[in-house]
Amino acid sequence: QHKCAIIIQSYYRMHVQQKKWKIMKKAALLIQKYYKAYSIGREQHHLYLKTKAAVVTLQSAYRGMKVRKRIKDCNKAAVTIQSKYRAYKTKKKYATYKASAIIIQRWYRGIKITHRQHKEYLNLKKTVIKIQSVYRGIRVRRHIQHMHRAATFIKAMFKMHQSRISYHTMRKAAIVIQVRFRAYYQGKMQRQKYLTI
């Protein structure tokens, strides 16, 4: 009986040990499984972080390239606008200079004509003064008997000369009026052409 009890106890202990070993083996396998899952998860997380950093780098590079392209396009457009505006400004300045030059030319021609007319008037005045001095000298030197006849002749000549002077003066005035009217008309036409440009 004692031997049987020892055998039963030994079998029971063996059974208990085997049961414990199986439980520990199962627990070890479960721990290994969880550790492998944790390791894989950690690697996956690390890979995810690396992928995310690469994606962020690519996105920032793409955005930078896009922004640089937009800046380049904007600069190109700005250069085009500046060149067009400079060309417009130059054309406008040229038109203003041209109109000013035309006005100055007309004004200069008017002054030149006035100066020439004034010179002609002075020459005519000198001629009249000479004729008057000659006439007075003749009056003084002539004999009293021929005074009336000489005076009549000189008066007739003077009247004729005055008529010629009056005719020439009126003719020159008419020419001046025609020239100034033509200059005014041409200026008006030039202004209309300039306004229609």
GROMACS .gro file of C-alpha atoms in nm:
model
  197
    1GLN     CA    1   0.000   0.000   0.000
    2HIS     CA    2   0.285   0.236   0.086
    3LYS     CA    3   0.451   0.167  -0.248
    4CYS     CA    4   0.126   0.223  -0.428
    5ALA     CA    5   0.078   0.554  -0.251
    6ILE     CA    6   0.434   0.660  -0.347
    7ILE     CA    7   0.369   0.563  -0.710
    8ILE     CA    8   0.035   0.748  -0.715
    9GLN     CA    9   0.197   1.054  -0.555
   10SER     CA   10   0.483   1.046  -0.805
   11TYR     CA   11   0.236   1.013  -1.095
   12TYR     CA   12   0.026   1.290  -0.950
   13ARG     CA   13   0.330   1.515  -0.913
   14MET     CA   14   0.439   1.428  -1.265
   15HIS     CA   15   0.090   1.512  -1.388
   16VAL     CA   16   0.094   1.842  -1.199
   17GLN     CA   17   0.443   1.924  -1.333
   18GLN     CA   18   0.337   1.838  -1.687
   19LYS     CA   19   0.028   2.056  -1.649
   20LYS     CA   20   0.241   2.342  -1.514
   21TRP     CA   21   0.494   2.295  -1.794
   22LYS     CA   22   0.215   2.300  -2.055
   23ILE     CA   23   0.073   2.619  -1.899
   24MET     CA   24   0.419   2.779  -1.891
   25LYS     CA   25   0.490   2.664  -2.248
   26LYS     CA   26   0.158   2.809  -2.361
   27ALA     CA   27   0.235   3.134  -2.175
   28ALA     CA   28   0.584   3.146  -2.329
   29LEU     CA   29   0.441   3.090  -2.676
   30LEU     CA   30   0.182   3.361  -2.611
   31ILE     CA   31   0.454   3.601  -2.489
   32GLN     CA   32   0.668   3.521  -2.796
   33LYS     CA   33   0.365   3.583  -3.018
   34TYR     CA   34   0.288   3.916  -2.851
   35TYR     CA   35   0.658   4.017  -2.863
   36LYS     CA   36   0.677   3.932  -3.236
   37ALA     CA   37   0.356   4.131  -3.297
   38TYR     CA   38   0.498   4.422  -3.094
   39SER     CA   39   0.829   4.406  -3.288
   40ILE     CA   40   0.645   4.394  -3.623
   41GLY     CA   41   0.419   4.680  -3.511
   42ARG     CA   42   0.718   4.883  -3.403
   43GLU     CA   43   0.892   4.822  -3.736
   44GLN     CA   44   0.571   4.908  -3.920
   45HIS     CA   45   0.536   5.230  -3.716
   46HIS     CA   46   0.900   5.320  -3.786
   47LEU     CA   47   0.846   5.248  -4.158
   48TYR     CA   48   0.527   5.457  -4.148
   49LEU     CA   49   0.713   5.750  -3.989
   50LYS     CA   50   0.989   5.724  -4.254
   51THR     CA   51   0.729   5.705  -4.533
   52LYS     CA   52   0.542   6.000  -4.383
   53ALA     CA   53   0.864   6.207  -4.364
   54ALA     CA   54   0.944   6.118  -4.726
   55VAL     CA   55   0.590   6.214  -4.835
   56VAL     CA   56   0.613   6.546  -4.645
   57THR     CA   57   0.955   6.613  -4.808
   58LEU     CA   58   0.812   6.535  -5.153
   59GLN     CA   59   0.505   6.754  -5.087
   60SER     CA   60   0.720   7.048  -4.971
   61ALA     CA   61   0.951   7.005  -5.274
   62TYR     CA   62   0.650   6.995  -5.508
   63ARG     CA   63   0.495   7.300  -5.341
   64GLY     CA   64   0.829   7.483  -5.360
   65MET     CA   65   0.858   7.396  -5.731
   66LYS     CA   66   0.500   7.512  -5.787
   67VAL     CA   67   0.562   7.841  -5.601
   68ARG     CA   68   0.888   7.898  -5.792
   69LYS     CA   69   0.709   7.838  -6.121
   70ARG     CA   70   0.432   8.079  -6.023
   71ILE     CA   71   0.689   8.343  -5.919
   72LYS     CA   72   0.870   8.292  -6.251
   73ASP     CA   73   0.543   8.336  -6.444
   74CYS     CA   74   0.456   8.645  -6.239
   75ASN     CA   75   0.802   8.794  -6.305
   76LYS     CA   76   0.765   8.724  -6.676
   77ALA     CA   77   0.421   8.888  -6.682
   78ALA     CA   78   0.555   9.188  -6.486
   79VAL     CA   79   0.844   9.232  -6.733
   80THR     CA   80   0.599   9.217  -7.027
   81ILE     CA   81   0.368   9.474  -6.863
   82GLN     CA   82   0.664   9.704  -6.786
   83SER     CA   83   0.793   9.687  -7.145
   84LYS     CA   84   0.444   9.758  -7.285
   85TYR     CA   85   0.398  10.052  -7.046
   86ARG     CA   86   0.741  10.196  -7.137
   87ALA     CA   87   0.657  10.169  -7.508
   88TYR     CA   88   0.324  10.346  -7.446
   89LYS     CA   89   0.496  10.618  -7.244
   90THR     CA   90   0.759  10.669  -7.515
   91LYS     CA   91   0.492  10.698  -7.787
   92LYS     CA   92   0.296  10.948  -7.578
   93LYS     CA   93   0.609  11.154  -7.509
   94TYR     CA   94   0.701  11.151  -7.879
   95ALA     CA   95   0.350  11.272  -7.977
   96THR     CA   96   0.376  11.555  -7.719
   97TYR     CA   97   0.723  11.657  -7.845
   98LYS     CA   98   0.598  11.651  -8.205
   99ALA     CA   99   0.298  11.874  -8.124
  100SER     CA  100   0.526  12.114  -7.929
  101ALA     CA  101   0.772  12.128  -8.222
  102ILE     CA  102   0.489  12.212  -8.465
  103ILE     CA  103   0.365  12.493  -8.236
  104ILE     CA  104   0.719  12.634  -8.198
  105GLN     CA  105   0.773  12.624  -8.577
  106ARG     CA  106   0.451  12.816  -8.640
  107TRP     CA  107   0.535  13.070  -8.374
  108TYR     CA  108   0.886  13.117  -8.520
  109ARG     CA  109   0.747  13.161  -8.874
  110GLY     CA  110   0.499  13.420  -8.744
  111ILE     CA  111   0.783  13.614  -8.574
  112LYS     CA  112   0.994  13.593  -8.891
  113ILE     CA  113   0.710  13.730  -9.107
  114THR     CA  114   0.645  14.012  -8.856
  115HIS     CA  115   1.015  14.100  -8.849
  116ARG     CA  116   1.031  14.112  -9.231
  117GLN     CA  117   0.721  14.333  -9.247
  118HIS     CA  118   0.868  14.567  -8.986
  119LYS     CA  119   1.191  14.590  -9.191
  120GLU     CA  120   0.993  14.670  -9.507
  121TYR     CA  121   0.800  14.935  -9.317
  122LEU     CA  122   1.126  15.100  -9.197
  123ASN     CA  123   1.268  15.098  -9.553
  124LEU     CA  124   0.948  15.255  -9.681
  125LYS     CA  125   0.962  15.516  -9.406
  126LYS     CA  126   1.321  15.602  -9.500
  127THR     CA  127   1.217  15.639  -9.864
  128VAL     CA  128   0.931  15.870  -9.769
  129ILE     CA  129   1.166  16.079  -9.552
  130LYS     CA  130   1.412  16.106  -9.843
  131ILE     CA  131   1.135  16.210 -10.080
  132GLN     CA  132   1.013  16.466  -9.830
  133SER     CA  133   1.365  16.608  -9.784
  134VAL     CA  134   1.412  16.624 -10.162
  135TYR     CA  135   1.077  16.789 -10.196
  136ARG     CA  136   1.166  17.048  -9.932
  137GLY     CA  137   1.503  17.113 -10.096
  138ILE     CA  138   1.334  17.164 -10.433
  139ARG     CA  139   1.083  17.397 -10.275
  140VAL     CA  140   1.360  17.605 -10.124
  141ARG     CA  141   1.587  17.607 -10.429
  142ARG     CA  142   1.321  17.656 -10.692
  143HIS     CA  143   1.239  17.996 -10.810
  144ILE     CA  144   0.930  18.162 -10.667
  145GLN     CA  145   0.774  18.167 -11.015
  146HIS     CA  146   0.798  17.786 -11.058
  147MET     CA  147   0.702  17.720 -10.693
  148HIS     CA  148   0.331  17.661 -10.762
  149ARG     CA  149   0.398  17.434 -11.062
  150ALA     CA  150   0.665  17.233 -10.874
  151ALA     CA  151   0.444  17.205 -10.569
  152THR     CA  152   0.155  17.075 -10.779
  153PHE     CA  153   0.379  16.819 -10.950
  154ILE     CA  154   0.529  16.703 -10.621
  155LYS     CA  155   0.182  16.675 -10.466
  156ALA     CA  156   0.067  16.460 -10.756
  157MET     CA  157   0.373  16.239 -10.729
  158PHE     CA  158   0.332  16.212 -10.354
  159LYS     CA  159  -0.035  16.117 -10.387
  160MET     CA  160   0.058  15.852 -10.643
  161HIS     CA  161   0.332  15.724 -10.412
  162GLN     CA  162   0.088  15.720 -10.121
  163SER     CA  163  -0.158  15.522 -10.331
  164ARG     CA  164   0.113  15.271 -10.416
  165ILE     CA  165   0.218  15.249 -10.049
  166SER     CA  166  -0.144  15.201  -9.944
  167TYR     CA  167  -0.190  14.932 -10.212
  168HIS     CA  168   0.131  14.750 -10.113
  169THR     CA  169   0.043  14.777  -9.742
  170MET     CA  170  -0.304  14.633  -9.802
  171ARG     CA  171  -0.160  14.359 -10.025
  172LYS     CA  172   0.100  14.265  -9.761
  173ALA     CA  173  -0.166  14.268  -9.490
  174ALA     CA  174  -0.383  14.038  -9.702
  175ILE     CA  175  -0.085  13.803  -9.755
  176VAL     CA  176  -0.012  13.801  -9.381
  177ILE     CA  177  -0.378  13.724  -9.304
  178GLN     CA  178  -0.376  13.443  -9.563
  179VAL     CA  179  -0.052  13.296  -9.420
  180ARG     CA  180  -0.179  13.313  -9.063
  181PHE     CA  181  -0.515  13.166  -9.159
  182ARG     CA  182  -0.341  12.880  -9.340
  183ALA     CA  183  -0.115  12.822  -9.036
  184TYR     CA  184  -0.421  12.826  -8.807
  185TYR     CA  185  -0.608  12.587  -9.040
  186GLN     CA  186  -0.308  12.350  -9.063
  187GLY     CA  187  -0.270  12.361  -8.683
  188LYS     CA  188  -0.636  12.277  -8.643
  189MET     CA  189  -0.605  11.983  -8.886
  190GLN     CA  190  -0.287  11.860  -8.711
  191ARG     CA  191  -0.465  11.878  -8.375
  192GLN     CA  192  -0.762  11.680  -8.514
  193LYS     CA  193  -0.520  11.416  -8.654
  194TYR     CA  194  -0.336  11.403  -8.321
  195LEU     CA  195  -0.663  11.360  -8.129
  196THR     CA  196  -0.777  11.079  -8.360
  197ILE     CA  197  -0.449  10.884  -8.311
   0.00000   0.00000   0.00000
